[in-house]
Amino acid sequence: MNAERPGYGALGSRDIAQLLAVADHGSIRRAADALGMTQPGLSKNIRLIEDRLGMVVFERSTTGAVATEIGTLLLRRGRQILLDLEAIHRDLRDELLSETGRVRIGAGPVAAPIIASQVIARCARDHPGIAIEMDVGTPSEQFPRLVRGDIDMFIGNCDAISLPANIQARVIDEVEPVFFVRKGHPLALQPRVELRDLRPWKIAHVRLTAPFAAWYGSAAGVGELHTGFQCDDFEMLAEAVETSDMVSYASPQILARLQKRYAIATLDIPGIDFRHHIHCAQPAGRALSRPGQKVAQLIEAAFAAAAAR
């Protein structure tokens, strides 16, 4: 087999799926487990595909399988082909089933509570045939899933990451952070608080974005944010703040909900000029399904309404 001169053998969608499984799992054994096949069976199929194409797609070793240079090109094109086929099937299904289907969302920790509280119930009421799946994480965690087609869109802050060429993002909201402490905290008893007054206190926060960390370090006059507790769940952050002397922050919308359940108080801090951007990121050139379009419209409407309050 000549790895430098590929042939023109036919390649089916199942062949592409098997090749991608090996690439994604890094080994034929793990790929076989994921596909519900035997390792010898998948290994034989991969070799038959390579023979048919006249190229070596993977370099095998005792530690796994790694795509060759030409194999990487094949896999990149093959992944897009499968995504295009899925889009065709989805569009045909949408035409038949109208607003029925599953929409998969990746969301940042600031965006997720807004989606959960203001989009899910509205979607269930207005579009009962649509099911929403949401996974919370950072852009660096979610963008590979977006490229693979595991999620349809990412809603969250993308300022701290270089967008891949095949991902496009637009700002749908700007959020001002509001700092809060437990009721009775020494800072809560002050009529006016400066950011520099926060320096002695540990901060409870979601995973930091680089722009926020840089802004806080400069505005508060600290080398770096003094972390006391990090968690992407604002309910847990509020519980931690309620039972300690830590300081935390949230969007006005999230904080309004937390204040109904926890004994926390906002801090009146003038001159906060930082804005946390909320982006909607999608693969370039890949249109959302009809259910996806409906959910995207609900998400943008929810953030617009929250910003207006």
PDB file of C-alpha atoms in Angstrom, residues 11-208:
ATOM      1  CA  LEU A  11     -16.028   5.428   0.986  1.00  0.00           C
ATOM      2  CA  GLY A  12     -19.384   5.101   2.730  1.00  0.00           C
ATOM      3  CA  SER A  13     -20.757   6.933   5.743  1.00  0.00           C
ATOM      4  CA  ARG A  14     -20.249   3.848   7.930  1.00  0.00           C
ATOM      5  CA  ASP A  15     -16.597   3.724   6.863  1.00  0.00           C
ATOM      6  CA  ILE A  16     -16.168   7.389   7.778  1.00  0.00           C
ATOM      7  CA  ALA A  17     -17.883   6.866  11.143  1.00  0.00           C
ATOM      8  CA  GLN A  18     -15.522   4.001  11.986  1.00  0.00           C
ATOM      9  CA  LEU A  19     -12.454   6.016  11.000  1.00  0.00           C
ATOM     10  CA  LEU A  20     -13.628   8.971  13.098  1.00  0.00           C
ATOM     11  CA  ALA A  21     -14.294   6.717  16.083  1.00  0.00           C
ATOM     12  CA  VAL A  22     -10.693   5.489  15.994  1.00  0.00           C
ATOM     13  CA  ALA A  23      -9.406   9.066  15.689  1.00  0.00           C
ATOM     14  CA  ASP A  24     -11.606  10.388  18.505  1.00  0.00           C
ATOM     15  CA  HIS A  25     -10.809   7.531  20.916  1.00  0.00           C
ATOM     16  CA  GLY A  26      -7.141   7.228  19.991  1.00  0.00           C
ATOM     17  CA  SER A  27      -7.224   3.452  19.782  1.00  0.00           C
ATOM     18  CA  ILE A  28      -8.972   0.732  17.825  1.00  0.00           C
ATOM     19  CA  ARG A  29      -9.909  -1.122  21.008  1.00  0.00           C
ATOM     20  CA  ARG A  30     -11.685   1.851  22.604  1.00  0.00           C
ATOM     21  CA  ALA A  31     -13.327   2.744  19.295  1.00  0.00           C
ATOM     22  CA  ALA A  32     -14.590  -0.825  18.915  1.00  0.00           C
ATOM     23  CA  ASP A  33     -16.100  -0.688  22.415  1.00  0.00           C
ATOM     24  CA  ALA A  34     -17.839   2.599  21.597  1.00  0.00           C
ATOM     25  CA  LEU A  35     -19.197   1.219  18.318  1.00  0.00           C
ATOM     26  CA  GLY A  36     -20.305  -2.087  19.840  1.00  0.00           C
ATOM     27  CA  MET A  37     -17.882  -4.045  17.648  1.00  0.00           C
ATOM     28  CA  THR A  38     -15.068  -6.472  18.322  1.00  0.00           C
ATOM     29  CA  GLN A  39     -11.536  -5.135  18.128  1.00  0.00           C
ATOM     30  CA  PRO A  40     -10.468  -7.653  15.431  1.00  0.00           C
ATOM     31  CA  GLY A  41     -13.569  -6.823  13.401  1.00  0.00           C
ATOM     32  CA  LEU A  42     -12.941  -3.071  13.491  1.00  0.00           C
ATOM     33  CA  SER A  43      -9.210  -3.515  12.870  1.00  0.00           C
ATOM     34  CA  LYS A  44      -9.979  -5.603   9.783  1.00  0.00           C
ATOM     35  CA  ASN A  45     -12.464  -2.987   8.531  1.00  0.00           C
ATOM     36  CA  ILE A  46      -9.921  -0.177   8.949  1.00  0.00           C
ATOM     37  CA  ARG A  47      -7.310  -2.097   6.968  1.00  0.00           C
ATOM     38  CA  LEU A  48      -9.845  -2.861   4.231  1.00  0.00           C
ATOM     39  CA  ILE A  49     -10.723   0.839   4.044  1.00  0.00           C
ATOM     40  CA  GLU A  50      -7.047   1.771   3.818  1.00  0.00           C
ATOM     41  CA  ASP A  51      -6.484  -0.839   1.101  1.00  0.00           C
ATOM     42  CA  ARG A  52      -9.487   0.438  -0.813  1.00  0.00           C
ATOM     43  CA  LEU A  53      -8.262   4.040  -0.592  1.00  0.00           C
ATOM     44  CA  GLY A  54      -4.616   3.191  -1.184  1.00  0.00           C
ATOM     45  CA  MET A  55      -3.422   5.194   1.824  1.00  0.00           C
ATOM     46  CA  VAL A  56      -2.407   4.707   5.431  1.00  0.00           C
ATOM     47  CA  VAL A  57      -4.942   6.556   7.563  1.00  0.00           C
ATOM     48  CA  PHE A  58      -3.506   5.607  10.979  1.00  0.00           C
ATOM     49  CA  GLU A  59      -0.074   4.873  12.371  1.00  0.00           C
ATOM     50  CA  ARG A  60      -0.518   2.020  14.855  1.00  0.00           C
ATOM     51  CA  SER A  61       1.560   1.472  17.967  1.00  0.00           C
ATOM     52  CA  THR A  62       1.249  -0.317  21.280  1.00  0.00           C
ATOM     53  CA  THR A  63      -0.197   2.860  22.791  1.00  0.00           C
ATOM     54  CA  GLY A  64      -2.914   3.456  20.211  1.00  0.00           C
ATOM     55  CA  ALA A  65      -3.589   4.820  16.738  1.00  0.00           C
ATOM     56  CA  VAL A  66      -2.705   8.297  15.453  1.00  0.00           C
ATOM     57  CA  ALA A  67      -3.827   9.742  12.120  1.00  0.00           C
ATOM     58  CA  THR A  68      -1.198  10.290   9.455  1.00  0.00           C
ATOM     59  CA  GLU A  69      -0.928  13.655   7.728  1.00  0.00           C
ATOM     60  CA  ILE A  70      -3.084  12.555   4.805  1.00  0.00           C
ATOM     61  CA  GLY A  71      -5.337  10.684   7.229  1.00  0.00           C
ATOM     62  CA  THR A  72      -5.937  13.911   9.161  1.00  0.00           C
ATOM     63  CA  LEU A  73      -7.064  15.601   5.942  1.00  0.00           C
ATOM     64  CA  LEU A  74      -9.374  12.695   5.154  1.00  0.00           C
ATOM     65  CA  LEU A  75     -10.852  12.703   8.661  1.00  0.00           C
ATOM     66  CA  ARG A  76     -11.478  16.447   8.635  1.00  0.00           C
ATOM     67  CA  ARG A  77     -13.327  16.239   5.337  1.00  0.00           C
ATOM     68  CA  GLY A  78     -15.086  13.059   6.396  1.00  0.00           C
ATOM     69  CA  ARG A  79     -16.368  14.630   9.601  1.00  0.00           C
ATOM     70  CA  GLN A  80     -17.860  17.500   7.644  1.00  0.00           C
ATOM     71  CA  ILE A  81     -19.485  15.046   5.228  1.00  0.00           C
ATOM     72  CA  LEU A  82     -21.191  13.224   8.107  1.00  0.00           C
ATOM     73  CA  LEU A  83     -22.347  16.526   9.587  1.00  0.00           C
ATOM     74  CA  ASP A  84     -23.741  17.559   6.203  1.00  0.00           C
ATOM     75  CA  LEU A  85     -25.553  14.224   5.862  1.00  0.00           C
ATOM     76  CA  GLU A  86     -26.961  14.636   9.368  1.00  0.00           C
ATOM     77  CA  ALA A  87     -28.136  18.144   8.451  1.00  0.00           C
ATOM     78  CA  ILE A  88     -29.866  16.793   5.332  1.00  0.00           C
ATOM     79  CA  HIS A  89     -31.627  14.088   7.340  1.00  0.00           C
ATOM     80  CA  ARG A  90     -32.536  16.621  10.015  1.00  0.00           C
ATOM     81  CA  ASP A  91     -33.936  19.098   7.501  1.00  0.00           C
ATOM     82  CA  LEU A  92     -36.034  16.393   5.853  1.00  0.00           C
ATOM     83  CA  ARG A  93     -37.270  15.256   9.251  1.00  0.00           C
ATOM     84  CA  ASP A  94     -38.062  18.839  10.214  1.00  0.00           C
ATOM     85  CA  GLU A  95     -40.156  19.242   7.085  1.00  0.00           C
ATOM     86  CA  LEU A  96     -42.128  16.160   8.047  1.00  0.00           C
ATOM     87  CA  LEU A  97     -42.312  16.703  11.797  1.00  0.00           C
ATOM     88  CA  SER A  98     -42.278  20.504  11.904  1.00  0.00           C
ATOM     89  CA  GLU A  99     -41.147  21.728  15.345  1.00  0.00           C
ATOM     90  CA  THR A 100     -40.214  18.348  16.756  1.00  0.00           C
ATOM     91  CA  GLY A 101     -36.687  17.374  17.678  1.00  0.00           C
ATOM     92  CA  ARG A 102     -33.806  17.620  20.110  1.00  0.00           C
ATOM     93  CA  VAL A 103     -31.683  20.742  20.584  1.00  0.00           C
ATOM     94  CA  ARG A 104     -28.313  20.357  22.303  1.00  0.00           C
ATOM     95  CA  ILE A 105     -26.856  23.422  24.011  1.00  0.00           C
ATOM     96  CA  GLY A 106     -23.475  24.046  25.565  1.00  0.00           C
ATOM     97  CA  ALA A 107     -23.644  26.882  28.096  1.00  0.00           C
ATOM     98  CA  GLY A 108     -21.246  28.862  30.237  1.00  0.00           C
ATOM     99  CA  PRO A 109     -21.940  29.101  33.987  1.00  0.00           C
ATOM    100  CA  VAL A 110     -23.275  32.676  33.752  1.00  0.00           C
ATOM    101  CA  ALA A 111     -25.596  31.904  30.844  1.00  0.00           C
ATOM    102  CA  ALA A 112     -26.864  28.524  32.069  1.00  0.00           C
ATOM    103  CA  PRO A 113     -29.114  29.814  34.914  1.00  0.00           C
ATOM    104  CA  ILE A 114     -30.861  32.259  32.557  1.00  0.00           C
ATOM    105  CA  ILE A 115     -31.523  29.476  30.055  1.00  0.00           C
ATOM    106  CA  ALA A 116     -32.730  27.110  32.775  1.00  0.00           C
ATOM    107  CA  SER A 117     -35.055  29.633  34.420  1.00  0.00           C
ATOM    108  CA  GLN A 118     -36.411  31.525  31.412  1.00  0.00           C
ATOM    109  CA  VAL A 119     -36.082  29.349  28.317  1.00  0.00           C
ATOM    110  CA  ILE A 120     -36.846  25.748  29.285  1.00  0.00           C
ATOM    111  CA  ALA A 121     -40.377  26.341  30.607  1.00  0.00           C
ATOM    112  CA  ARG A 122     -41.216  28.731  27.754  1.00  0.00           C
ATOM    113  CA  CYS A 123     -40.040  26.175  25.201  1.00  0.00           C
ATOM    114  CA  ALA A 124     -42.045  23.387  26.843  1.00  0.00           C
ATOM    115  CA  ARG A 125     -45.158  25.567  26.717  1.00  0.00           C
ATOM    116  CA  ASP A 126     -44.777  27.040  23.226  1.00  0.00           C
ATOM    117  CA  HIS A 127     -42.987  24.156  21.492  1.00  0.00           C
ATOM    118  CA  PRO A 128     -43.913  20.905  23.281  1.00  0.00           C
ATOM    119  CA  GLY A 129     -42.317  18.799  20.555  1.00  0.00           C
ATOM    120  CA  ILE A 130     -38.829  20.174  21.259  1.00  0.00           C
ATOM    121  CA  ALA A 131     -36.504  18.571  23.822  1.00  0.00           C
ATOM    122  CA  ILE A 132     -33.522  20.561  25.126  1.00  0.00           C
ATOM    123  CA  GLU A 133     -30.273  19.083  26.415  1.00  0.00           C
ATOM    124  CA  MET A 134     -27.825  21.442  28.145  1.00  0.00           C
ATOM    125  CA  ASP A 135     -24.242  20.847  29.250  1.00  0.00           C
ATOM    126  CA  VAL A 136     -22.405  23.487  31.296  1.00  0.00           C
ATOM    127  CA  GLY A 137     -18.758  24.161  30.541  1.00  0.00           C
ATOM    128  CA  THR A 138     -16.165  26.571  29.198  1.00  0.00           C
ATOM    129  CA  PRO A 139     -15.646  27.403  25.510  1.00  0.00           C
ATOM    130  CA  SER A 140     -12.433  25.362  25.457  1.00  0.00           C
ATOM    131  CA  GLU A 141     -14.461  22.370  26.640  1.00  0.00           C
ATOM    132  CA  GLN A 142     -17.472  22.981  24.426  1.00  0.00           C
ATOM    133  CA  PHE A 143     -15.950  24.118  21.115  1.00  0.00           C
ATOM    134  CA  PRO A 144     -14.576  20.652  20.203  1.00  0.00           C
ATOM    135  CA  ARG A 145     -18.080  19.282  20.801  1.00  0.00           C
ATOM    136  CA  LEU A 146     -19.487  22.072  18.638  1.00  0.00           C
ATOM    137  CA  VAL A 147     -17.113  21.192  15.785  1.00  0.00           C
ATOM    138  CA  ARG A 148     -17.944  17.475  16.089  1.00  0.00           C
ATOM    139  CA  GLY A 149     -21.661  18.227  15.986  1.00  0.00           C
ATOM    140  CA  ASP A 150     -22.279  16.957  19.540  1.00  0.00           C
ATOM    141  CA  ILE A 151     -23.984  20.259  20.402  1.00  0.00           C
ATOM    142  CA  ASP A 152     -25.847  22.726  18.189  1.00  0.00           C
ATOM    143  CA  MET A 153     -24.719  25.979  19.806  1.00  0.00           C
ATOM    144  CA  PHE A 154     -22.719  27.400  22.706  1.00  0.00           C
ATOM    145  CA  ILE A 155     -24.115  30.229  24.834  1.00  0.00           C
ATOM    146  CA  GLY A 156     -21.499  31.888  27.015  1.00  0.00           C
ATOM    147  CA  ASN A 157     -18.458  34.130  27.160  1.00  0.00           C
ATOM    148  CA  CYS A 158     -15.946  33.690  24.322  1.00  0.00           C
ATOM    149  CA  ASP A 159     -13.736  36.742  24.973  1.00  0.00           C
ATOM    150  CA  ALA A 160     -10.829  34.732  26.383  1.00  0.00           C
ATOM    151  CA  ILE A 161     -10.480  32.238  23.545  1.00  0.00           C
ATOM    152  CA  SER A 162      -9.396  32.523  19.930  1.00  0.00           C
ATOM    153  CA  LEU A 163     -12.303  31.399  17.808  1.00  0.00           C
ATOM    154  CA  PRO A 164     -11.492  28.467  15.518  1.00  0.00           C
ATOM    155  CA  ALA A 165     -11.891  29.329  11.847  1.00  0.00           C
ATOM    156  CA  ASN A 166     -14.986  27.140  11.620  1.00  0.00           C
ATOM    157  CA  ILE A 167     -16.777  28.769  14.585  1.00  0.00           C
ATOM    158  CA  GLN A 168     -18.626  32.088  14.451  1.00  0.00           C
ATOM    159  CA  ALA A 169     -19.904  33.981  17.495  1.00  0.00           C
ATOM    160  CA  ARG A 170     -21.982  37.083  18.103  1.00  0.00           C
ATOM    161  CA  VAL A 171     -22.694  39.015  21.305  1.00  0.00           C
ATOM    162  CA  ILE A 172     -26.277  38.639  22.545  1.00  0.00           C
ATOM    163  CA  ASP A 173     -25.907  40.298  25.968  1.00  0.00           C
ATOM    164  CA  GLU A 174     -23.544  42.296  28.185  1.00  0.00           C
ATOM    165  CA  VAL A 175     -23.694  41.572  31.916  1.00  0.00           C
ATOM    166  CA  GLU A 176     -22.443  43.828  34.716  1.00  0.00           C
ATOM    167  CA  PRO A 177     -21.134  41.876  37.730  1.00  0.00           C
ATOM    168  CA  VAL A 178     -22.779  42.652  41.073  1.00  0.00           C
ATOM    169  CA  PHE A 179     -20.850  41.730  44.214  1.00  0.00           C
ATOM    170  CA  PHE A 180     -22.592  40.244  47.243  1.00  0.00           C
ATOM    171  CA  VAL A 181     -21.868  38.973  50.772  1.00  0.00           C
ATOM    172  CA  ARG A 182     -23.822  37.404  53.602  1.00  0.00           C
ATOM    173  CA  LYS A 183     -26.175  39.647  55.554  1.00  0.00           C
ATOM    174  CA  GLY A 184     -24.296  41.027  58.558  1.00  0.00           C
ATOM    175  CA  HIS A 185     -20.929  40.878  56.800  1.00  0.00           C
ATOM    176  CA  PRO A 186     -18.701  43.867  57.720  1.00  0.00           C
ATOM    177  CA  LEU A 187     -18.823  45.063  54.113  1.00  0.00           C
ATOM    178  CA  ALA A 188     -22.631  44.883  54.101  1.00  0.00           C
ATOM    179  CA  LEU A 189     -22.732  47.336  56.999  1.00  0.00           C
ATOM    180  CA  GLN A 190     -20.843  49.990  55.026  1.00  0.00           C
ATOM    181  CA  PRO A 191     -23.035  52.447  53.077  1.00  0.00           C
ATOM    182  CA  ARG A 192     -20.455  52.620  50.302  1.00  0.00           C
ATOM    183  CA  VAL A 193     -17.809  50.108  49.295  1.00  0.00           C
ATOM    184  CA  GLU A 194     -14.832  50.503  46.982  1.00  0.00           C
ATOM    185  CA  LEU A 195     -13.397  47.586  45.034  1.00  0.00           C
ATOM    186  CA  ARG A 196     -10.172  47.962  46.982  1.00  0.00           C
ATOM    187  CA  ASP A 197     -12.152  47.241  50.158  1.00  0.00           C
ATOM    188  CA  LEU A 198     -12.593  43.664  48.917  1.00  0.00           C
ATOM    189  CA  ARG A 199      -8.867  42.900  49.057  1.00  0.00           C
ATOM    190  CA  PRO A 200      -8.830  41.308  52.550  1.00  0.00           C
ATOM    191  CA  TRP A 201     -11.642  38.906  51.687  1.00  0.00           C
ATOM    192  CA  LYS A 202     -11.555  35.642  49.786  1.00  0.00           C
ATOM    193  CA  ILE A 203     -13.694  35.414  46.654  1.00  0.00           C
ATOM    194  CA  ALA A 204     -16.175  32.657  45.779  1.00  0.00           C
ATOM    195  CA  HIS A 205     -16.608  32.532  42.024  1.00  0.00           C
ATOM    196  CA  VAL A 206     -17.358  30.549  38.893  1.00  0.00           C
ATOM    197  CA  ARG A 207     -14.448  29.634  36.631  1.00  0.00           C
ATOM    198  CA  LEU A 208     -12.711  32.884  35.815  1.00  0.00           C
TER     199      LEU A 208
END
